[in-house]
Amino acid sequence: MSTLLCVPITVRDAQSALALAQAAKAAGADLVEYRLDELFEGSMEAPAGGPHPAAPAIDRLIAESPLPCIATCRSASEGGGYDGGEAERAALYERLAGAAPGKAPAYLDLELASYSKSTELRRRMDAAVRPRESGPSLILSTHDFQGRPQDLTRRVLAMQAEPSAAVAKVAFKARSLRDNLELFELLSHRSKPMIALAMGEFGLMSRVLAPKFGGFLTFAALRPAEATAPGQPTVRDLLELYRFRSIKPTTAVYGVVGWPVAHSKSPLVHNAAFEAAGHDGVYLPLPIPTPEGGSAEDAYLVFKAALLELVHDERLTFRGASVTIPHKEHLLRLARAEGWSVDPGASAVGAANTLVVHRDAAGRFSSAAVMNSDAAGILEPLREKIPHLAGLPVAVIGAGGAGRAAAYALAHEGAAVTIHNRDQARARDLADALAPSVRRVPEHASLEELATSEAAVFINCTPLGMAGGPDPNASPLPPAALRARGNPAALPLVFDTVYNPVETPLLRQARAAGAPTVDGVRMFVRQACVQSNAWTGRWPDAAMFDRLVRESLA
Ligand code: NAP
């Protein structure tokens, strides 16, 4: 059976919950979960002998639901809003289970802890879900919003062993990507239908990849504000961005490794490329944080442990990654330590941003290669404007990751590169480091010297002008640099690697002066094309990448 897509709905009144369920159906969901615990409070006074005041609304909601549903009255002890007595809760579930055929929920969800604690609740729930043509089935569930429960295995075995439970559900807050792998392991060994989901920013993988491992369902919110658990994706992201319906056991996994990565544009373009190429793969954000207060060595060790776990997991079919800040140097170091193949560009730049993993037919790791696609990302958009780069005077502003890639790529082509950096020693060290691998050794200079530079091309490789960066309104270029030079007199070309916003202060300044420009989206698209080609063996539609990125930044 394929994995169901379920939209959780916090019920405040029947009318609006039904409208949301209708919207969930229109969006492509298979199932809704009505969270009744906001409406059905244990403290609510029922009129003597009469039904609970919320009962008619709940009856109507379930009877008119446009999709099959799970009815859940979640206890406060597991993140819900219900803090009333168990007798009242049992009565609610009995009432729902006893509804006329076609008007009862498909599932009732109850926590394992509550079910195990009260003999009376267990007896009444067992009776309510006793097999009947149209009656509901029981989902036994366990949640931990703080982290992985220490007794996770015991809880999962207990839920699977309960004869009354049709489905076992486990959800806990992931501490790292590695927790997803444990959930996949549990799914692989399930003895009955199982929901196994990790919450929080590290848990997205478990939600998207549920179909790969035969999960019973995954939850997705209609809108981000309506998520009922941290880290829940939206239905739209699941269906359109991650192509949830096409994920199957053979689907290869790729992603962007970095910290933070939640806002990366890479999933947008790479999933679209897989779709267009008919490639059986899915591309996810793969956050690997640097430990707070830890040393640089700690950061490397955390990266190494998490990445190797993905690479060597035989079930995951992990085939590659884009690697971004702060792990590009870590990837190169790891590749050297593991004896993976390293392309000359990555070696010269001192950083790698692309990982390709080869596996045998059984899914076992066989080899890996790393490379740097940032250099091509700089070179190719520039070549479209200036085909002959040898001898061209170019000012690279910045000596970090992007600056290194730019200086290497251009000096390798024989351009006369000058690296301008705030920290001049860093610029000098970079020039020295590149010397053995380039046709023309770069010079180095201060940022102030940009004003008198004779460069025909300026490339900004600092975060100045970037949204959320150190100075979003700043341009690194003094106005004096934008003067005509040469014969015939021409203004220098200005290339900004920053792509968010697309129109940076530097590009605005250059256009106002009449100078030709290249924006950072061009670099992003080109380097992403190189990566996609490395994974699928096909060159993607660069115009589609360009359009997707610009639309998402508009
Ligand atoms: P990085 O390794 O952290 O390097 C940052 C560089 O910017 C360093 O040279 C640093 O100088 C300089 N810098 C930082 N703040 C500055 C300031 N306030 N004033 C002057 N200089 C400053 O970062 P990176 O990986 O190279 O990325 C830099 C930018 O490139 C990013 O903002 C990103 O937008 C862009 N980028 C774009 C793409 C793309 O595909 N379009 C790809 C990669 C990067 P010091 O050495 O003196 O600290």
XYZ file of C-alpha atoms and ligand atoms in Angstrom:
602
model
C 0.000 0.000 0.000
C 1.325 3.451 -0.787
C 2.058 5.910 1.998
C -0.878 8.178 2.787
C -0.639 11.938 2.997
C -2.527 13.169 6.042
C -3.368 16.781 6.926
C -3.786 17.413 10.646
C -6.549 19.869 11.513
C -6.890 21.505 14.909
C -10.650 21.587 15.397
C -12.113 24.744 16.960
C -15.550 24.418 15.367
C -17.046 21.981 12.870
C -17.632 24.542 10.135
C -14.062 25.783 9.791
C -12.602 22.281 10.276
C -14.762 21.001 7.402
C -13.600 23.890 5.219
C -9.978 22.982 5.985
C -10.660 19.308 5.248
C -12.165 20.311 1.901
C -9.042 22.382 1.173
C -6.866 19.395 2.159
C -8.751 17.196 -0.294
C -8.392 19.777 -3.062
C -4.655 20.039 -2.305
C -4.235 16.278 -2.795
C -4.349 14.805 0.736
C -5.639 11.243 1.280
C -6.659 11.591 4.888
C -7.215 14.211 7.583
C -6.572 13.987 11.285
C -9.071 15.907 13.389
C -7.385 17.047 16.560
C -10.357 17.294 18.868
C -8.495 18.230 22.032
C -8.944 22.008 21.611
C -12.697 21.565 21.389
C -13.250 18.649 23.731
C -11.762 19.787 26.998
C -11.970 17.575 30.026
C -12.942 20.603 32.088
C -16.041 21.288 29.972
C -19.224 20.840 31.962
C -21.699 18.464 30.381
C -25.365 19.101 31.218
C -26.505 16.430 33.673
C -27.296 13.274 31.758
C -27.035 14.994 28.339
C -24.302 14.765 25.760
C -21.128 16.783 26.076
C -21.659 20.284 24.585
C -19.045 19.593 21.908
C -20.573 16.266 20.864
C -23.026 17.455 18.165
C -20.287 19.475 16.447
C -17.914 16.501 16.538
C -20.597 14.113 15.243
C -21.306 16.447 12.332
C -17.629 16.939 11.564
C -16.912 13.223 11.263
C -20.149 12.433 9.430
C -19.582 15.163 6.803
C -15.809 14.799 6.480
C -14.826 14.983 2.793
C -11.897 12.603 3.434
C -11.461 9.519 5.619
C -10.231 10.680 8.982
C -8.299 9.959 12.139
C -10.012 11.268 15.278
C -7.535 12.228 17.976
C -8.104 13.707 21.388
C -4.481 14.110 22.390
C -3.624 14.225 26.061
C -1.684 17.186 27.435
C 1.027 14.784 28.609
C 1.944 14.132 24.942
C 1.673 17.618 23.519
C -2.130 17.853 23.139
C -4.742 20.054 24.746
C -6.761 17.429 26.627
C -6.310 17.390 30.364
C -9.640 15.884 31.376
C -10.498 12.497 32.793
C -9.959 9.229 30.947
C -13.601 8.154 31.447
C -14.771 11.187 29.454
C -12.198 10.568 26.762
C -13.202 6.898 26.509
C -16.847 7.999 26.206
C -15.920 10.341 23.333
C -14.100 7.568 21.467
C -16.955 5.116 22.104
C -19.435 7.622 20.719
C -17.304 8.112 17.575
C -16.821 4.364 17.090
C -20.522 3.698 17.507
C -21.601 6.072 14.737
C -23.643 4.736 11.834
C -21.706 3.090 8.971
C -19.956 5.732 6.873
C -20.184 8.303 9.663
C -17.420 6.978 11.922
C -13.730 7.892 11.691
C -11.408 5.445 9.933
C -8.993 5.584 12.897
C -8.941 6.555 16.539
C -5.551 7.621 17.891
C -4.648 7.025 21.518
C -1.289 7.286 23.262
C 0.372 4.042 24.266
C 1.131 5.547 27.691
C -2.568 6.265 28.428
C -3.660 2.912 27.010
C -1.114 1.028 29.131
C -1.808 2.984 32.322
C -5.567 2.559 32.650
C -7.084 -0.932 32.495
C -10.518 0.621 32.154
C -9.494 2.842 29.207
C -7.832 -0.125 27.514
C -10.937 -2.285 27.982
C -13.239 0.380 26.567
C -10.931 1.188 23.616
C -10.506 -2.494 22.769
C -14.285 -2.886 22.723
C -14.715 0.279 20.609
C -12.343 -0.878 17.876
C -13.302 -4.554 17.925
C -13.431 -5.533 14.237
C -16.646 -4.381 12.697
C -17.447 -3.828 9.025
C -17.356 -0.028 9.164
C -15.855 0.756 12.555
C -12.610 2.558 13.224
C -9.187 0.966 13.734
C -6.858 1.899 16.555
C -3.602 3.817 16.120
C -1.480 3.471 19.239
C 0.985 6.330 19.406
C 3.946 7.600 21.345
C 5.475 11.093 21.206
C 8.467 12.862 22.666
C 8.853 16.568 21.936
C 12.210 16.794 23.727
C 14.250 14.110 22.003
C 14.611 10.415 21.325
C 12.957 8.418 24.116
C 15.482 6.219 25.884
C 13.075 3.302 25.768
C 12.183 3.797 22.083
C 12.577 0.136 21.142
C 10.491 -1.039 24.098
C 7.691 1.363 23.182
C 7.686 0.295 19.529
C 7.643 -3.392 20.437
C 4.828 -2.788 22.926
C 2.664 -1.008 20.321
C 3.283 -3.702 17.747
C 2.442 -6.443 20.241
C -1.000 -5.019 21.108
C -3.566 -7.072 19.186
C -6.093 -4.190 19.206
C -3.694 -1.760 17.515
C -3.896 -1.694 13.713
C -1.138 0.914 13.388
C 1.812 1.873 15.601
C 2.908 5.515 15.563
C 6.173 6.901 16.918
C 7.161 10.571 16.720
C 10.042 12.240 18.522
C 12.190 15.302 18.161
C 15.290 14.510 16.133
C 18.594 15.717 17.555
C 20.408 15.212 14.262
C 19.987 13.639 10.824
C 21.069 10.332 12.299
C 17.784 9.938 14.213
C 15.969 9.627 10.870
C 18.073 6.612 10.025
C 16.983 4.853 13.211
C 13.336 5.478 12.300
C 13.955 4.011 8.835
C 15.433 0.970 10.525
C 12.310 0.603 12.683
C 10.097 0.886 9.595
C 12.152 -1.745 7.812
C 11.540 -4.217 10.662
C 7.873 -3.388 11.335
C 5.469 -6.220 12.024
C 2.372 -4.089 11.405
C 1.638 -0.764 9.662
C 3.753 1.945 11.243
C 4.079 5.729 11.277
C 7.649 6.737 12.192
C 8.367 10.455 12.079
C 11.043 12.733 13.452
C 10.049 16.231 14.525
C 12.002 19.470 14.247
C 14.378 20.811 11.628
C 16.422 17.597 11.510
C 13.362 15.436 10.938
C 12.168 16.504 7.482
C 13.921 13.511 5.916
C 11.704 11.053 7.822
C 8.571 12.877 6.673
C 9.504 13.078 2.984
C 11.047 9.606 2.728
C 8.203 7.736 4.470
C 7.156 6.141 1.118
C 10.689 4.868 0.523
C 10.536 2.863 3.745
C 6.851 1.864 3.638
C 5.613 4.263 6.336
C 1.843 4.117 6.780
C 1.413 7.861 6.464
C 3.132 11.198 6.681
C 1.656 14.442 7.973
C 1.718 17.702 6.055
C 0.195 21.066 6.875
C -2.013 23.077 4.547
C -0.035 26.202 5.439
C 3.098 26.614 7.587
C 1.050 28.292 10.357
C -1.227 25.252 10.590
C 1.475 22.671 11.284
C 0.634 20.636 14.399
C 4.207 19.504 15.005
C 7.536 21.274 14.507
C 9.147 20.558 11.141
C 5.965 19.457 9.365
C 6.228 20.327 5.649
C 3.320 21.796 3.717
C 1.224 19.611 1.405
C 2.419 21.716 -1.517
C 6.098 21.249 -0.666
C 5.604 17.533 -0.217
C 3.722 17.024 -3.493
C 5.360 19.605 -5.761
C 8.839 20.264 -4.404
C 9.706 16.771 -3.136
C 7.437 14.808 -5.549
C 6.179 12.674 -2.677
C 4.004 10.474 -4.920
C 6.972 9.369 -6.983
C 9.139 8.309 -4.021
C 9.545 4.540 -3.810
C 11.984 2.043 -2.263
C 14.477 2.473 -5.117
C 14.516 6.303 -4.952
C 18.031 7.679 -4.481
C 18.560 10.421 -1.895
C 20.505 13.651 -2.445
C 20.595 16.893 -0.527
C 22.232 20.125 0.454
C 24.508 19.731 3.465
C 25.200 22.903 5.427
C 24.137 25.014 8.368
C 21.706 26.650 8.056
C 20.092 25.136 4.927
C 16.367 25.633 5.474
C 16.193 28.484 2.931
C 18.460 26.986 0.294
C 17.244 27.211 -3.312
C 19.017 23.962 -4.181
C 16.049 21.612 -3.483
C 13.954 23.740 -5.837
C 16.242 23.330 -8.839
C 17.585 19.814 -8.251
C 14.190 18.197 -7.685
C 12.905 19.913 -10.839
C 15.908 18.581 -12.764
C 15.305 15.021 -11.483
C 11.693 15.279 -12.572
C 12.624 16.565 -16.038
C 15.292 13.864 -16.485
C 13.017 11.080 -15.200
C 15.693 10.458 -12.550
C 14.521 8.326 -9.606
C 15.871 10.647 -6.925
C 14.795 13.177 -4.327
C 16.808 16.130 -3.024
C 16.411 17.364 0.581
C 17.844 19.958 2.956
C 20.356 18.049 5.121
C 21.249 20.273 8.081
C 24.509 19.443 9.841
C 25.134 22.086 12.527
C 28.397 23.235 14.002
C 28.385 22.530 17.748
C 27.778 25.675 19.813
C 30.945 26.771 21.577
C 32.858 23.907 19.930
C 36.233 24.171 18.214
C 36.850 24.022 14.452
C 37.922 20.407 14.972
C 34.609 19.623 16.717
C 32.750 21.070 13.717
C 34.691 18.810 11.370
C 34.068 15.739 13.534
C 30.310 16.386 13.686
C 30.224 16.813 9.899
C 32.313 13.703 9.337
C 30.193 11.491 11.618
C 26.874 12.612 10.100
C 28.011 12.484 6.477
C 29.656 9.064 6.757
C 26.512 7.723 8.383
C 24.485 8.849 5.334
C 27.092 7.544 2.892
C 27.358 4.090 4.477
C 23.685 3.479 5.285
C 22.694 0.605 3.010
C 18.972 1.367 3.047
C 19.101 5.080 2.310
C 20.635 4.914 -1.206
C 22.368 8.247 -0.592
C 23.969 9.223 -3.904
C 25.203 12.748 -3.514
C 25.117 16.192 -2.010
C 25.747 19.847 -2.537
C 27.871 21.020 0.366
C 27.738 24.624 1.484
C 28.816 26.908 4.341
C 30.389 25.931 6.726
C 31.349 22.490 5.404
C 33.093 22.998 2.040
C 36.589 22.670 3.523
C 35.348 19.787 5.693
C 34.213 17.881 2.611
C 37.613 18.200 0.975
C 39.363 17.088 4.175
C 37.043 14.124 4.570
C 37.484 13.096 0.931
C 41.254 13.078 1.361
C 41.025 11.134 4.628
C 38.682 8.547 3.080
C 40.661 8.236 -0.163
C 37.780 9.502 -2.317
C 38.537 11.019 -5.699
C 39.141 14.803 -5.604
C 39.017 16.970 -8.730
C 41.970 19.317 -9.368
C 39.754 22.404 -9.023
C 38.634 21.415 -5.518
C 42.246 20.678 -4.536
C 43.467 24.049 -5.801
C 40.574 25.998 -4.269
C 40.966 24.130 -0.971
C 37.247 23.409 -0.762
C 34.688 21.091 -2.377
C 30.961 21.722 -2.792
C 29.802 18.589 -4.607
C 29.763 14.946 -3.532
C 28.951 12.068 -5.868
C 28.458 8.653 -4.222
C 28.563 5.437 -6.238
C 26.821 2.334 -4.871
C 26.573 -1.270 -6.004
C 23.302 -2.945 -6.980
C 22.662 -3.926 -3.353
C 22.951 -0.287 -2.265
C 26.367 -0.722 -0.653
C 28.855 2.127 -0.920
C 31.459 1.505 -3.611
C 33.247 4.846 -4.168
C 32.842 8.609 -3.969
C 34.148 11.710 -5.716
C 34.185 15.364 -4.693
C 34.549 18.455 -6.829
C 34.072 22.207 -6.823
C 31.383 23.589 -9.123
C 31.710 27.200 -7.876
C 34.677 27.806 -10.207
C 32.553 26.892 -13.258
C 29.764 28.987 -11.752
C 31.989 32.065 -11.958
C 33.749 31.294 -15.220
C 30.928 30.379 -17.569
C 28.597 33.381 -17.011
C 31.668 35.621 -17.384
C 32.762 33.907 -20.593
C 29.361 34.600 -22.121
C 30.161 38.324 -21.781
C 33.936 38.211 -22.346
C 35.019 35.103 -24.272
C 38.804 35.580 -23.915
C 39.881 35.790 -20.321
C 43.659 35.330 -20.691
C 45.436 38.559 -19.702
C 42.175 40.232 -18.626
C 42.652 42.403 -15.489
C 40.119 41.153 -12.893
C 39.571 42.342 -9.317
C 38.227 39.613 -7.029
C 36.765 41.175 -3.877
C 36.927 38.740 -0.956
C 39.167 35.801 -0.130
C 36.668 33.388 1.455
C 35.112 30.370 -0.242
C 33.636 32.205 -3.247
C 36.711 34.439 -3.568
C 39.006 31.413 -3.644
C 36.907 29.761 -6.362
C 36.821 32.968 -8.433
C 40.548 33.667 -8.081
C 41.447 30.074 -8.964
C 39.094 29.837 -11.959
C 40.290 33.098 -13.498
C 43.996 32.733 -12.724
C 43.806 29.209 -14.151
C 42.528 30.757 -17.389
C 45.470 33.193 -17.357
C 43.545 36.291 -16.268
C 45.525 38.979 -14.367
C 43.758 38.587 -11.014
C 44.125 40.917 -8.037
C 42.537 39.703 -4.794
C 41.221 42.604 -2.695
C 40.348 41.640 0.843
C 39.653 43.279 4.181
C 42.196 40.966 5.787
C 45.149 41.435 3.451
C 47.208 38.609 4.904
C 44.405 36.242 3.905
C 44.487 37.594 0.337
C 48.270 37.098 0.209
C 47.999 33.546 1.572
C 45.390 32.751 -1.057
C 47.560 34.088 -3.882
C 50.488 31.997 -2.595
C 48.335 28.880 -2.235
C 47.037 29.160 -5.794
C 50.495 29.732 -7.328
C 51.305 26.062 -8.127
C 48.014 25.354 -9.880
C 47.332 28.435 -12.034
C 48.689 29.883 -15.276
C 49.149 33.343 -13.803
C 49.773 33.949 -10.087
C 47.270 36.459 -8.580
C 48.326 39.720 -6.913
C 46.769 40.985 -3.702
C 45.656 44.431 -2.530
C 43.485 46.275 -0.018
C 39.812 47.141 -0.391
C 40.790 50.840 -0.563
C 42.853 50.158 -3.688
C 39.676 49.231 -5.549
C 39.140 52.977 -6.145
C 42.244 53.196 -8.335
C 41.993 49.705 -9.828
C 42.294 49.389 -13.606
C 40.404 46.079 -13.611
C 38.074 45.381 -16.524
C 35.979 43.097 -14.290
C 35.033 43.392 -10.599
C 33.670 40.280 -8.873
C 32.124 40.686 -5.443
C 32.758 37.608 -3.312
C 31.866 39.174 0.047
C 28.434 39.004 1.691
C 28.059 42.798 1.434
C 24.606 43.552 -0.009
C 23.228 40.137 0.920
C 19.824 39.971 2.676
C 20.472 38.894 6.245
C 24.235 39.458 5.824
C 26.513 41.853 7.720
C 25.487 44.918 5.679
C 22.558 44.391 3.282
C 22.658 48.016 2.052
C 26.372 48.208 1.328
C 28.292 47.928 -1.908
C 31.943 46.837 -1.749
C 32.891 49.041 -4.716
C 33.937 52.701 -4.332
C 32.154 54.833 -6.988
C 35.552 55.915 -8.363
C 36.141 52.352 -9.623
C 33.271 52.700 -12.079
C 35.024 54.941 -14.597
C 35.640 54.408 -18.279
C 38.955 52.858 -19.288
C 40.668 51.527 -22.393
C 40.252 52.490 -25.985
C 37.430 52.482 -26.974
C 36.447 53.784 -23.538
C 34.343 51.237 -21.689
C 33.075 50.793 -18.177
C 34.215 47.684 -16.296
C 31.910 44.679 -15.979
C 30.516 44.109 -12.482
C 29.724 40.567 -11.297
C 28.024 40.077 -7.931
C 28.053 36.525 -6.567
C 25.420 37.492 -3.983
C 22.029 36.343 -5.324
C 19.608 37.254 -2.567
C 18.411 39.855 -3.456
C 18.919 39.410 -7.178
C 19.332 43.184 -7.574
C 22.017 44.016 -4.992
C 23.194 47.532 -4.072
C 26.370 46.820 -6.094
C 24.408 45.857 -9.223
C 22.139 48.892 -8.832
C 25.215 51.097 -8.542
C 26.789 49.508 -11.635
C 23.630 49.769 -13.739
C 23.113 53.376 -12.705
C 26.644 54.091 -13.975
C 25.878 52.247 -17.237
C 28.260 49.345 -16.565
C 27.493 45.809 -17.808
C 26.592 43.333 -15.036
C 26.284 39.647 -14.169
C 24.152 38.688 -11.172
C 24.620 35.944 -8.586
C 21.708 33.871 -9.884
C 23.773 33.169 -13.006
C 26.537 31.731 -10.836
C 24.123 29.744 -8.686
C 22.429 28.269 -11.752
C 25.661 27.355 -13.498
C 27.203 25.626 -10.484
C 23.923 23.767 -9.871
C 23.881 22.591 -13.514
C 27.367 21.118 -13.058
C 26.166 19.262 -9.944
C 23.003 17.953 -11.569
C 25.007 16.698 -14.530
C 27.410 14.912 -12.173
C 24.515 13.029 -10.539
C 22.195 12.289 -13.460
C 24.602 12.256 -16.413
C 22.365 14.800 -18.145
C 22.789 18.525 -18.547
C 19.690 20.173 -17.016
C 17.602 22.970 -18.485
C 19.535 26.015 -17.232
C 16.750 28.389 -18.298
C 14.316 26.465 -16.076
C 16.753 26.680 -13.127
C 17.138 30.406 -13.743
C 13.383 30.976 -13.860
C 12.713 28.916 -10.707
C 15.340 30.751 -8.670
C 14.280 34.215 -9.846
C 10.593 33.470 -9.206
C 11.364 32.243 -5.708
C 13.395 35.378 -4.934
C 10.887 37.817 -6.456
P 33.220 33.456 3.377
O 34.049 32.258 3.110
O 32.690 33.681 4.745
O 34.072 34.746 2.949
C 33.566 36.036 3.136
C 34.506 37.045 2.526
O 33.858 38.303 2.618
C 35.848 37.170 3.233
O 36.813 37.492 2.296
C 35.595 38.333 4.193
O 36.754 39.092 4.443
C 34.680 39.197 3.371
N 33.814 40.018 4.213
C 32.894 39.577 5.102
N 32.279 40.619 5.677
C 32.835 41.743 5.156
C 32.625 43.121 5.364
N 31.705 43.549 6.238
N 33.372 43.995 4.661
C 34.298 43.565 3.780
N 34.553 42.256 3.537
C 33.818 41.366 4.219
O 31.935 33.482 2.421
P 31.812 32.852 0.932
O 31.436 31.440 1.008
O 33.009 33.224 0.157
O 30.549 33.648 0.396
C 30.620 35.036 0.122
C 29.402 35.438 -0.667
O 29.419 34.784 -1.914
C 28.113 34.982 0.005
O 27.533 36.076 0.655
C 27.233 34.471 -1.099
O 26.154 35.353 -1.320
C 28.126 34.468 -2.316
N 28.095 33.118 -2.943
C 27.304 32.968 -4.022
C 27.261 31.757 -4.662
C 26.378 31.597 -5.857
O 26.160 30.464 -6.288
N 25.886 32.676 -6.440
C 28.029 30.681 -4.203
C 28.850 30.874 -3.095
C 28.868 32.104 -2.473
P 37.833 38.707 5.608
O 38.688 37.625 5.018
O 38.554 39.965 5.849
O 37.001 38.230 6.772
